[in-house]
Coordinates of C-alpha atoms in Angstrom, one line a residue:
M1 CA 0.0 0.0 0.0
E2 CA 2.8 2.4 1.0
K3 CA 4.7 1.7 -2.2
S4 CA 1.5 2.2 -4.3
M5 CA 0.9 5.6 -2.5
K6 CA 4.5 6.7 -3.3
I7 CA 4.1 5.7 -6.9
A8 CA 0.8 7.6 -7.1
T9 CA 2.4 10.6 -5.4
L10 CA 5.3 10.6 -7.9
L11 CA 2.9 10.2 -10.8
G12 CA 0.8 13.0 -9.5
S13 CA 3.9 15.2 -9.2
A14 CA 4.9 14.4 -12.7
A15 CA 1.4 15.1 -14.0
A16 CA 1.4 18.4 -12.1
G17 CA 4.8 19.3 -13.7
L18 CA 3.4 18.5 -17.1
L19 CA 0.4 20.7 -16.4
I20 CA 2.7 23.5 -15.2
A21 CA 4.9 23.1 -18.3
S22 CA 1.9 23.0 -20.6
S23 CA 0.5 26.1 -18.9
A24 CA 3.8 28.0 -19.3
A25 CA 3.9 27.0 -23.0
A26 CA 0.4 28.1 -23.5
Q27 CA 1.3 31.5 -22.1
D28 CA 4.4 32.0 -24.3
P29 CA 3.7 34.7 -26.9
V30 CA 2.7 33.6 -30.3
V31 CA 2.7 35.7 -33.5
R32 CA 1.5 34.5 -36.9
T33 CA 4.1 35.8 -39.4
S34 CA 3.6 35.9 -43.1
A35 CA 5.3 32.5 -43.3
G36 CA 3.7 30.9 -40.3
P37 CA 3.2 31.1 -36.5
V38 CA 6.2 31.5 -34.1
R39 CA 6.4 31.1 -30.4
G40 CA 8.7 33.3 -28.3
T41 CA 9.4 33.9 -24.7
D42 CA 9.0 36.7 -22.2
E43 CA 11.9 38.4 -20.4
D44 CA 11.6 41.3 -17.9
G45 CA 8.4 42.6 -19.6
V46 CA 9.7 42.2 -23.1
H47 CA 8.5 39.6 -25.7
V48 CA 11.5 37.9 -27.3
F49 CA 11.5 36.0 -30.5
K50 CA 14.9 34.4 -31.6
G51 CA 15.8 32.5 -34.7
V52 CA 12.8 33.7 -36.8
R53 CA 13.2 32.5 -40.4
Y54 CA 13.0 35.2 -43.1
G55 CA 14.6 33.3 -45.9
A56 CA 15.0 29.7 -47.0
D57 CA 18.2 27.6 -46.8
T58 CA 20.7 29.3 -49.1
A59 CA 22.8 26.2 -49.8
P60 CA 20.8 25.3 -53.0
V61 CA 21.2 28.8 -54.3
R62 CA 24.8 29.7 -53.3
F63 CA 25.9 32.9 -55.1
Q64 CA 22.3 33.6 -56.0
P65 CA 19.5 35.7 -54.4
A66 CA 17.8 33.9 -51.5
R67 CA 14.4 32.4 -51.7
A68 CA 11.4 33.1 -49.5
P69 CA 10.9 30.5 -46.7
E70 CA 8.5 27.6 -47.3
P71 CA 5.3 28.5 -45.3
W72 CA 4.5 26.4 -42.2
R73 CA 1.2 25.8 -40.4
E74 CA 2.3 24.4 -37.0
T75 CA 3.6 26.9 -34.5
V76 CA 7.4 26.9 -34.5
D77 CA 9.5 27.7 -31.5
A78 CA 11.5 31.0 -31.8
K79 CA 13.4 30.6 -28.5
A80 CA 17.0 30.2 -29.6
Y81 CA 19.2 32.0 -32.0
G82 CA 19.5 30.7 -35.5
N83 CA 22.6 29.4 -37.3
T84 CA 25.6 31.7 -38.0
C85 CA 26.4 32.2 -41.6
P86 CA 29.6 30.4 -42.8
Q87 CA 32.8 32.3 -42.0
I88 CA 36.4 31.9 -40.9
T89 CA 36.4 31.7 -37.1
S90 CA 38.3 34.7 -35.6
G91 CA 40.6 34.3 -32.6
E92 CA 39.6 35.2 -29.1
V93 CA 39.5 38.8 -28.1
S94 CA 39.5 39.5 -24.4
L95 CA 37.4 42.6 -24.7
F96 CA 34.7 40.6 -26.5
A97 CA 34.6 37.8 -24.0
S98 CA 31.3 38.9 -22.4
W99 CA 29.6 39.0 -25.8
V100 CA 30.6 35.6 -27.2
N101 CA 27.6 33.4 -28.2
D102 CA 28.7 30.7 -30.5
T103 CA 26.0 29.1 -32.7
P104 CA 26.5 26.4 -35.4
Q105 CA 27.6 27.6 -38.8
S106 CA 25.3 26.7 -41.8
E107 CA 24.2 28.1 -45.1
D108 CA 20.7 27.8 -43.6
C109 CA 21.3 31.1 -41.8
L110 CA 18.7 33.6 -42.8
F111 CA 17.2 34.3 -39.4
L112 CA 16.4 37.4 -37.4
N113 CA 15.6 38.2 -33.7
V114 CA 12.9 40.5 -32.4
W115 CA 12.4 42.2 -29.0
T116 CA 9.2 44.2 -28.3
R117 CA 7.0 45.3 -25.4
G118 CA 3.7 44.8 -27.3
L119 CA 2.1 42.4 -29.8
N120 CA -0.8 43.2 -32.0
D121 CA -1.7 46.2 -29.8
G122 CA -2.1 48.8 -32.5
K123 CA 0.8 50.9 -31.2
K124 CA 3.3 52.3 -33.7
R125 CA 6.6 51.8 -32.0
P126 CA 9.8 52.9 -33.7
V127 CA 11.6 50.0 -35.3
M128 CA 15.4 49.6 -35.0
V129 CA 17.0 47.1 -37.3
W130 CA 20.6 46.2 -36.4
F131 CA 23.1 44.9 -38.9
H132 CA 26.1 43.4 -37.1
G133 CA 29.8 44.2 -37.5
G134 CA 32.7 42.1 -38.6
G135 CA 33.2 43.8 -42.0
Y136 CA 31.4 41.9 -44.7
V137 CA 33.1 38.7 -43.6
T138 CA 32.4 37.6 -40.0
G139 CA 29.9 38.0 -37.1
S140 CA 26.2 37.4 -36.5
G141 CA 23.2 39.1 -34.9
S142 CA 23.4 36.7 -31.9
S143 CA 26.1 38.4 -29.8
H144 CA 25.2 38.9 -26.2
G145 CA 26.1 42.5 -26.7
Y146 CA 23.2 42.9 -29.1
D147 CA 20.6 41.5 -26.6
G148 CA 17.6 43.8 -27.0
V149 CA 15.7 43.4 -23.8
R150 CA 17.0 46.6 -22.1
L151 CA 16.8 48.8 -25.3
A152 CA 13.3 47.6 -26.1
K153 CA 12.1 48.1 -22.6
R154 CA 13.9 51.4 -22.1
G155 CA 12.6 53.1 -25.2
D156 CA 9.5 51.1 -26.1
V157 CA 11.0 50.4 -29.4
V158 CA 11.0 47.2 -31.5
L159 CA 14.5 45.9 -32.0
V160 CA 15.5 43.5 -34.8
T161 CA 18.9 41.9 -35.3
V162 CA 19.8 40.0 -38.5
N163 CA 22.0 37.3 -39.9
H164 CA 22.9 37.5 -43.6
R165 CA 25.4 35.9 -45.9
L166 CA 29.0 37.0 -45.6
N167 CA 32.4 36.8 -47.3
A168 CA 32.4 34.6 -50.5
F169 CA 28.9 33.3 -49.7
G170 CA 27.5 36.8 -49.8
Y171 CA 29.9 38.9 -52.0
L172 CA 31.9 36.7 -54.4
N173 CA 31.5 38.3 -57.8
V174 CA 31.4 35.1 -59.9
A175 CA 29.2 37.0 -62.4
G176 CA 32.4 38.0 -64.1
L177 CA 33.4 34.4 -64.7
T178 CA 30.2 33.0 -66.2
D179 CA 27.3 34.0 -68.5
D180 CA 24.9 32.1 -66.4
P181 CA 22.1 34.5 -65.4
R182 CA 21.6 32.8 -62.1
Y183 CA 24.8 34.4 -60.8
A184 CA 24.3 37.9 -62.2
K185 CA 23.8 39.3 -58.7
S186 CA 26.4 37.2 -56.9
G187 CA 28.6 40.2 -55.8
N188 CA 25.7 41.6 -53.8
V189 CA 23.6 38.7 -52.5
G190 CA 24.6 39.4 -48.9
S191 CA 23.1 42.8 -49.2
L192 CA 20.1 41.4 -50.9
D193 CA 19.6 39.2 -47.8
M194 CA 19.5 42.4 -45.8
V195 CA 16.9 43.8 -48.1
Q196 CA 14.9 40.6 -47.7
S197 CA 15.0 41.0 -43.9
L198 CA 13.8 44.6 -44.3
Q199 CA 10.9 43.3 -46.4
W200 CA 10.1 40.9 -43.6
V201 CA 10.0 43.9 -41.3
R202 CA 7.7 45.8 -43.6
D203 CA 5.3 42.8 -43.9
N204 CA 5.3 41.6 -40.3
I205 CA 6.4 44.2 -37.8
V206 CA 2.9 45.6 -37.1
K207 CA 2.1 42.2 -35.5
F208 CA 5.1 42.9 -33.2
G209 CA 3.8 46.3 -32.2
G210 CA 6.1 48.2 -34.6
D211 CA 5.6 50.9 -37.2
P212 CA 6.8 49.8 -40.7
G213 CA 6.7 53.5 -41.6
N214 CA 9.4 54.4 -39.0
V215 CA 12.3 52.0 -39.4
T216 CA 15.9 53.0 -38.4
I217 CA 18.7 50.8 -39.7
F218 CA 21.9 51.0 -37.6
G219 CA 25.1 49.1 -37.2
E220 CA 28.7 49.4 -35.9
S221 CA 31.9 48.8 -37.9
G222 CA 31.0 46.6 -40.8
G223 CA 27.4 47.1 -39.8
G224 CA 27.9 50.9 -40.2
A225 CA 29.3 50.2 -43.6
K226 CA 26.3 48.0 -44.4
V227 CA 23.7 50.6 -43.5
S228 CA 25.7 53.3 -45.4
T229 CA 25.6 51.0 -48.5
M230 CA 21.8 50.5 -48.0
M231 CA 21.5 54.2 -48.6
A232 CA 22.6 53.7 -52.2
F233 CA 21.1 50.3 -52.8
P234 CA 18.0 50.6 -55.0
P235 CA 16.3 47.4 -53.8
A236 CA 16.2 48.8 -50.3
K237 CA 14.5 52.1 -51.2
G238 CA 11.5 52.8 -49.0
L239 CA 12.3 50.1 -46.5
F240 CA 14.0 52.3 -44.0
H241 CA 13.6 55.9 -42.9
K242 CA 16.7 56.8 -40.7
V243 CA 20.3 55.6 -40.6
I244 CA 22.9 55.4 -37.8
A245 CA 26.5 54.5 -38.9
Q246 CA 28.7 53.8 -35.9
S247 CA 32.5 53.6 -36.7
G248 CA 31.5 52.3 -40.1
S249 CA 31.9 54.9 -42.8
M250 CA 34.4 52.9 -44.7
S251 CA 32.1 51.9 -47.6
L252 CA 32.2 55.2 -49.4
K253 CA 32.9 53.1 -52.4
G254 CA 32.2 49.5 -53.3
F255 CA 34.4 47.2 -55.2
S256 CA 34.5 47.6 -59.0
P257 CA 33.4 44.6 -61.0
A258 CA 37.0 44.1 -62.1
I259 CA 38.3 43.9 -58.4
G260 CA 35.4 41.6 -57.5
T261 CA 36.1 39.3 -60.5
A262 CA 39.8 39.1 -59.7
I263 CA 39.0 38.0 -56.1
A264 CA 36.6 35.4 -57.5
A265 CA 39.1 34.2 -60.1
D266 CA 41.8 33.7 -57.4
I267 CA 39.4 31.7 -55.2
M268 CA 38.6 29.5 -58.2
R269 CA 42.3 29.0 -58.8
V270 CA 42.9 28.0 -55.1
A271 CA 40.0 25.6 -55.4
G272 CA 41.6 23.9 -58.4
L273 CA 38.8 24.9 -60.7
Q274 CA 38.8 26.5 -64.2
R275 CA 37.5 30.0 -64.6
G276 CA 34.1 29.0 -65.8
E277 CA 33.4 26.1 -63.4
V278 CA 31.2 28.2 -61.1
D279 CA 28.7 25.4 -60.6
K280 CA 31.4 23.2 -59.0
L281 CA 32.3 26.0 -56.6
A282 CA 28.6 26.4 -55.8
A283 CA 28.3 22.7 -55.0
M284 CA 31.4 22.5 -52.8
P285 CA 30.8 21.7 -49.1
F286 CA 30.7 25.0 -47.3
E287 CA 33.4 24.0 -44.9
Q288 CA 35.7 23.4 -47.8
L289 CA 34.9 26.7 -49.4
V290 CA 35.7 28.5 -46.1
K291 CA 39.1 26.8 -46.2
V292 CA 39.7 27.8 -49.8
E293 CA 38.9 31.5 -48.8
A294 CA 41.5 31.3 -46.0
K295 CA 44.1 30.1 -48.5
S296 CA 43.3 32.7 -51.2
K297 CA 44.8 36.1 -51.6
S298 CA 41.7 37.6 -50.0
R299 CA 42.3 35.5 -46.8
G300 CA 38.6 35.4 -46.6
A301 CA 38.6 39.0 -45.3
F302 CA 38.6 41.2 -48.4
F303 CA 35.0 41.6 -49.5
R304 CA 32.5 44.3 -50.0
P305 CA 29.5 45.0 -52.2
V306 CA 30.2 45.3 -56.0
T307 CA 29.2 48.4 -57.8
D308 CA 27.7 46.7 -60.8
S309 CA 25.0 47.6 -63.4
T310 CA 22.6 45.0 -62.0
V311 CA 22.0 45.7 -58.3
M312 CA 24.1 48.6 -57.1
P313 CA 24.6 51.1 -59.9
R314 CA 26.7 53.6 -58.0
D315 CA 29.1 53.9 -55.1
P316 CA 27.4 54.6 -51.8
F317 CA 29.1 57.9 -51.0
D318 CA 31.4 58.7 -53.8
P319 CA 31.6 61.2 -55.4
D320 CA 28.7 62.5 -53.3
A321 CA 25.8 61.4 -51.1
P322 CA 23.3 59.0 -52.8
P323 CA 20.3 60.9 -54.2
M324 CA 18.1 57.8 -53.3
S325 CA 18.4 58.7 -49.6
K326 CA 18.3 62.5 -49.8
D327 CA 15.4 62.6 -47.3
V328 CA 16.9 60.1 -44.8
P329 CA 18.4 61.6 -41.6
L330 CA 21.9 60.3 -40.7
L331 CA 23.6 60.0 -37.3
V332 CA 27.3 59.2 -37.8
G333 CA 30.4 59.0 -35.6
T334 CA 33.4 57.2 -34.3
N335 CA 35.3 56.3 -31.1
Q336 CA 38.4 58.4 -30.3
T337 CA 41.0 55.6 -30.4
E338 CA 39.4 52.9 -32.5
T339 CA 42.6 51.1 -33.7
R340 CA 43.8 50.4 -30.2
L341 CA 41.6 47.3 -30.6
N342 CA 41.9 46.6 -34.3
I343 CA 45.7 46.8 -34.4
G344 CA 46.6 46.3 -30.7
V345 CA 44.8 43.0 -30.3
G346 CA 46.8 41.4 -33.1
D347 CA 50.1 43.2 -32.2
P348 CA 50.5 43.9 -28.5
S349 CA 53.9 45.4 -29.2
T350 CA 52.2 48.5 -30.5
F351 CA 51.4 49.5 -26.9
T352 CA 55.2 49.6 -26.0
M353 CA 56.4 51.1 -29.3
T354 CA 59.4 53.3 -29.1
W355 CA 60.2 56.5 -31.0
E356 CA 62.8 54.5 -32.9
D357 CA 60.2 52.0 -34.0
L358 CA 57.6 54.5 -35.0
P359 CA 58.9 55.7 -38.4
E360 CA 59.2 52.1 -39.8
R361 CA 55.8 51.1 -38.3
L362 CA 54.0 54.1 -39.8
G363 CA 55.9 53.7 -43.1
K364 CA 54.4 50.2 -43.5
T365 CA 50.9 51.5 -43.3
L366 CA 51.5 54.8 -45.2
P367 CA 53.8 54.0 -48.1
G368 CA 54.9 57.1 -50.0
T369 CA 54.2 59.4 -47.0
D370 CA 56.8 61.6 -45.4
V371 CA 56.3 59.9 -42.0
A372 CA 59.2 61.8 -40.4
A373 CA 57.4 65.1 -41.1
L374 CA 54.1 63.6 -40.0
I375 CA 55.6 62.4 -36.7
A376 CA 57.2 65.8 -36.1
Q377 CA 53.9 67.6 -36.6
Q378 CA 52.1 65.2 -34.3
R379 CA 54.6 65.6 -31.6
K380 CA 54.2 69.3 -31.8
L381 CA 50.4 69.1 -31.7
H382 CA 50.4 66.5 -28.9
P383 CA 53.6 66.9 -26.8
G384 CA 52.4 64.6 -24.1
D385 CA 51.9 61.6 -26.4
N386 CA 54.2 58.6 -26.6
A387 CA 55.0 56.8 -29.8
G388 CA 52.1 54.4 -29.5
D389 CA 49.6 57.2 -29.0
I390 CA 50.7 58.8 -32.3
F391 CA 50.6 55.5 -34.1
F392 CA 47.1 54.7 -33.0
R393 CA 45.9 58.3 -33.7
V394 CA 47.2 58.3 -37.2
N395 CA 45.6 54.9 -38.0
T396 CA 42.3 55.8 -36.3
W397 CA 42.0 58.9 -38.4
R398 CA 42.9 57.2 -41.7
N399 CA 40.6 54.2 -41.1
Y400 CA 37.7 55.7 -39.3
R401 CA 37.5 59.4 -38.5
K402 CA 38.4 60.7 -41.9
T403 CA 35.8 58.7 -43.7
A404 CA 33.1 59.5 -41.2
I405 CA 33.7 63.2 -41.7
T406 CA 33.7 62.8 -45.5
Q407 CA 30.4 60.9 -45.3
A408 CA 28.8 63.6 -43.0
E409 CA 30.1 66.4 -45.3
R410 CA 28.7 64.9 -48.4
K411 CA 25.4 64.1 -46.8
A412 CA 25.1 67.6 -45.3
A413 CA 26.0 69.2 -48.6
Q414 CA 23.2 67.3 -50.3
G415 CA 20.5 68.9 -48.1
G416 CA 17.1 67.4 -47.7
A417 CA 17.6 65.7 -44.3
P418 CA 19.7 66.5 -41.1
V419 CA 23.1 65.0 -40.3
Y420 CA 24.4 64.6 -36.8
M421 CA 27.9 63.8 -35.8
Y422 CA 29.3 62.4 -32.6
Q423 CA 32.6 61.1 -31.1
L424 CA 32.9 58.8 -28.1
Q425 CA 35.8 59.8 -25.8
W426 CA 34.9 57.9 -22.6
K427 CA 37.8 55.6 -21.7
T428 CA 37.3 52.0 -20.5
P429 CA 39.3 51.1 -17.4
V430 CA 39.8 47.5 -18.5
D431 CA 43.4 46.2 -18.5
G432 CA 44.6 49.3 -16.7
G433 CA 43.1 51.6 -19.3
K434 CA 45.5 50.7 -22.1
W435 CA 42.6 50.4 -24.6
Q436 CA 41.3 54.0 -24.0
T437 CA 38.3 54.3 -26.3
P438 CA 38.6 51.3 -28.6
H439 CA 36.6 50.1 -31.5
A440 CA 33.2 48.6 -30.5
L441 CA 33.1 50.2 -27.1
D442 CA 30.0 52.1 -28.1
I443 CA 27.9 48.9 -28.5
A444 CA 27.6 48.4 -24.7
F445 CA 26.2 51.9 -24.3
V446 CA 23.9 52.0 -27.3
F447 CA 22.2 48.7 -26.3
D448 CA 22.2 49.7 -22.6
N449 CA 24.0 46.4 -21.9
V450 CA 26.6 47.4 -19.4
A451 CA 26.0 44.2 -17.3
K452 CA 26.5 42.0 -20.4
S453 CA 29.7 43.9 -21.4
R454 CA 32.0 43.8 -18.4
S455 CA 34.9 42.5 -20.4
M456 CA 34.6 45.7 -22.6
V457 CA 33.5 48.4 -20.2
G458 CA 34.8 47.2 -16.8
E459 CA 33.2 48.0 -13.5
G460 CA 33.2 50.6 -10.7
G461 CA 32.7 53.8 -12.7
D462 CA 30.0 55.7 -14.6
Q463 CA 29.4 53.0 -17.2
Q464 CA 25.6 53.1 -16.7
H465 CA 25.6 56.9 -17.0
M466 CA 27.2 56.5 -20.4
A467 CA 24.7 53.9 -21.4
D468 CA 21.9 56.3 -20.3
L469 CA 23.3 59.1 -22.5
M470 CA 23.9 57.1 -25.6
S471 CA 20.9 54.7 -25.6
D472 CA 18.5 57.5 -25.0
A473 CA 20.0 59.5 -27.9
W474 CA 19.7 56.6 -30.3
I475 CA 16.1 56.0 -29.2
A476 CA 15.3 59.6 -29.7
F477 CA 16.8 59.6 -33.2
A478 CA 14.8 56.5 -34.1
R479 CA 11.6 58.1 -32.8
T480 CA 12.0 61.6 -34.2
G481 CA 15.0 61.9 -36.5
S482 CA 16.8 64.0 -33.9
P483 CA 19.1 62.5 -31.2
Q484 CA 18.4 65.4 -28.8
T485 CA 17.5 64.4 -25.3
K486 CA 17.1 66.4 -22.0
A487 CA 20.3 65.0 -20.6
L488 CA 22.4 66.3 -23.6
P489 CA 23.4 69.9 -24.4
T490 CA 21.9 71.4 -27.5
W491 CA 23.0 69.2 -30.4
P492 CA 23.2 71.1 -33.7
T493 CA 23.1 69.5 -37.1
Y494 CA 26.4 68.9 -38.9
D495 CA 27.8 71.1 -41.7
A496 CA 31.2 71.7 -43.2
A497 CA 31.3 75.3 -41.8
R498 CA 30.7 74.6 -38.1
R499 CA 31.3 70.8 -37.8
A500 CA 29.2 70.6 -34.6
T501 CA 30.1 67.3 -32.9
M502 CA 28.6 65.8 -29.7
I503 CA 31.4 64.5 -27.5
F504 CA 30.1 61.6 -25.5
D505 CA 32.0 61.5 -22.2
S506 CA 31.2 61.6 -18.5
K507 CA 30.2 65.2 -19.1
P508 CA 28.8 65.4 -22.7
R509 CA 29.5 68.5 -24.6
V510 CA 29.4 69.9 -28.2
E511 CA 32.6 70.9 -29.9
N512 CA 32.8 72.6 -33.2
D513 CA 35.4 70.9 -35.4
P514 CA 37.1 68.9 -32.6
E515 CA 40.7 68.0 -33.4
A516 CA 40.6 70.5 -36.2
K517 CA 44.4 70.6 -36.6
D518 CA 44.6 66.8 -36.9
R519 CA 41.8 66.9 -39.5
A520 CA 43.8 69.4 -41.6
L521 CA 47.0 67.4 -41.1
F522 CA 45.4 64.1 -42.1
A523 CA 43.4 65.5 -45.0
D524 CA 45.8 64.0 -47.6
L525 CA 46.4 60.7 -45.9
P526 CA 45.3 57.7 -47.9
A527 CA 42.2 56.0 -46.4
G528 CA 42.8 52.6 -44.9
R529 CA 41.1 49.3 -45.8
E530 CA 37.7 48.5 -44.4
G531 CA 37.8 46.7 -41.0

C-alpha cells in the first residue's frame, strides 16, 4: 500500500509538472508571421523571438539571391538564436569575452531576432534594425552585446537583429566568370539578404507592435558600412527611414566589377577549378569553401558590395551622397582611439612602441608618405603623447574618423535631411586603461547592456551613465530623426562650416570641429582598408 501511494504521489507530481509546463507553454507569446506562426518567450516585460526565419536555406542557391521560406502551419519555437552564416572563425579577443555566443555555422542562416513590449496592440513603436559588425566577412546578430531586452524596454521600441550571408557566400563576384544569369547578382547577394530582412520587417512588424513607416537601420563597424551601403542600394529604397552609422563609414565606395572578379578568379584557382566552373564552386561543401577562402589572396577578409550595373549602380558615398536617400536623416560618428583594438589585439607590441620603432611602423601603413614630417607635426600638436599614442591616432584617423567626416560632409552638402555627428571619448578602465576608447566600445552603451559587457567596459565607474546618455539619444533619433535628449546639451546638425560634434564622455559636450588641426593634417592621408 505504502509503495503504491509513493508511486501515485510521484505520478501526481509528474502530472502536475506537465500541467505547469503546458500552462507555461500556453502563455508563451505567439505571433503569426507571413510564413507561419512562431512562439517566443517573455523576459523582464519584453517579448523575445529568436531565430525567426526570413529566408530559405541558401545552400541550394549559393551565389544567388535567396528564396522566401517555405510556409509552415504548425507553431514553430522561436526561443533560440539561428545558425551563424559560414565564416572563418576569428581568434579570441579578451574585450569581447562577455559577448561571445557561439552558434553552429550553416548556409541555412537567414534568421532574425525580435524584441518588443507589445504584440498586435495597435501601437506604432519605432523599429530599430541592427546589422552586425565584422566587416562583410564575420559576425552574427546573436552576440550577447546585441541582446535587445533593455533597449526595447527602455525606449518602447521594437528591435530586430539580423543574420545574412558573408564573405564569399554573400559577396563573391562570380558574375564576371560566367554568363549564367543565375549568378548575375552574386557580388551583392549578402546585401540582398539584408533587403529581404527589411521586407520581412515591412510585412510583419505591425504584429510585433512596430511601425513599418518608421524604421531605423543601424550598425557598428561593418554594420555601419552596411547601413551606409543600403542608402545607395535601390532594392532597399523605401524600406528604412533613418540611418545610424557607428564607426563604419568605410564603404564610401564598393568594389569595382574588375576587383570583384579578380578576387573570385583567385578563389577559383585555389579551389583547383577552371575559370568557368562556377557550378562546381557552388556545389562545394561550405566547410571546404571556407578553407579555400582562407588560403586565397583575400584571406577570406577582403569583400564588400560590388558596384555593378545589375543591383548597385553607383558607389554609396562617392563622389557624393546618394540621391536615393536624400530625405533620410543620418547619425554618424566614431570612437576616439578605434585602432587600439583593431591593431593592438593582433600586435601587443604597439602598446610599447618606441620612437625609434615608429617611423618604420608608420611607413608600412603609409607607403609614400613623409612619415618623419608627420611624426614631427604630431609631436608638436600632442607633446604629451608617446610613440604608440601617435601610431594609434594616425591609424584611427585614416581608417575611421576621416571617412566619417567625409560621409557627413557629403550628406550635409546634399540637403534634404539632417546629419548629426558624434565622437565617443569615454575611456574604459579594462586592463589598466590601455585600450582607452577602442573600436566597438559604443555597443555596450547604445544597447544599454553594461552588465553584459564587463569585459569591454569594466566596473566601478560611470558606465551606466554613459549607457543612459547614448541609448536615449539613439532611441530619440529612431523616434523623431533627432538625437536630442534632455540630458544632452543642444546638439546642432552637422555642416562643413561649423562641424558641430557631440562628444560623449562623462560630461557630454558639443565641440565645433574637434581635433581641427589633426583633421587638416590628415586631409591627404590615404584611407585605410575597411575593417
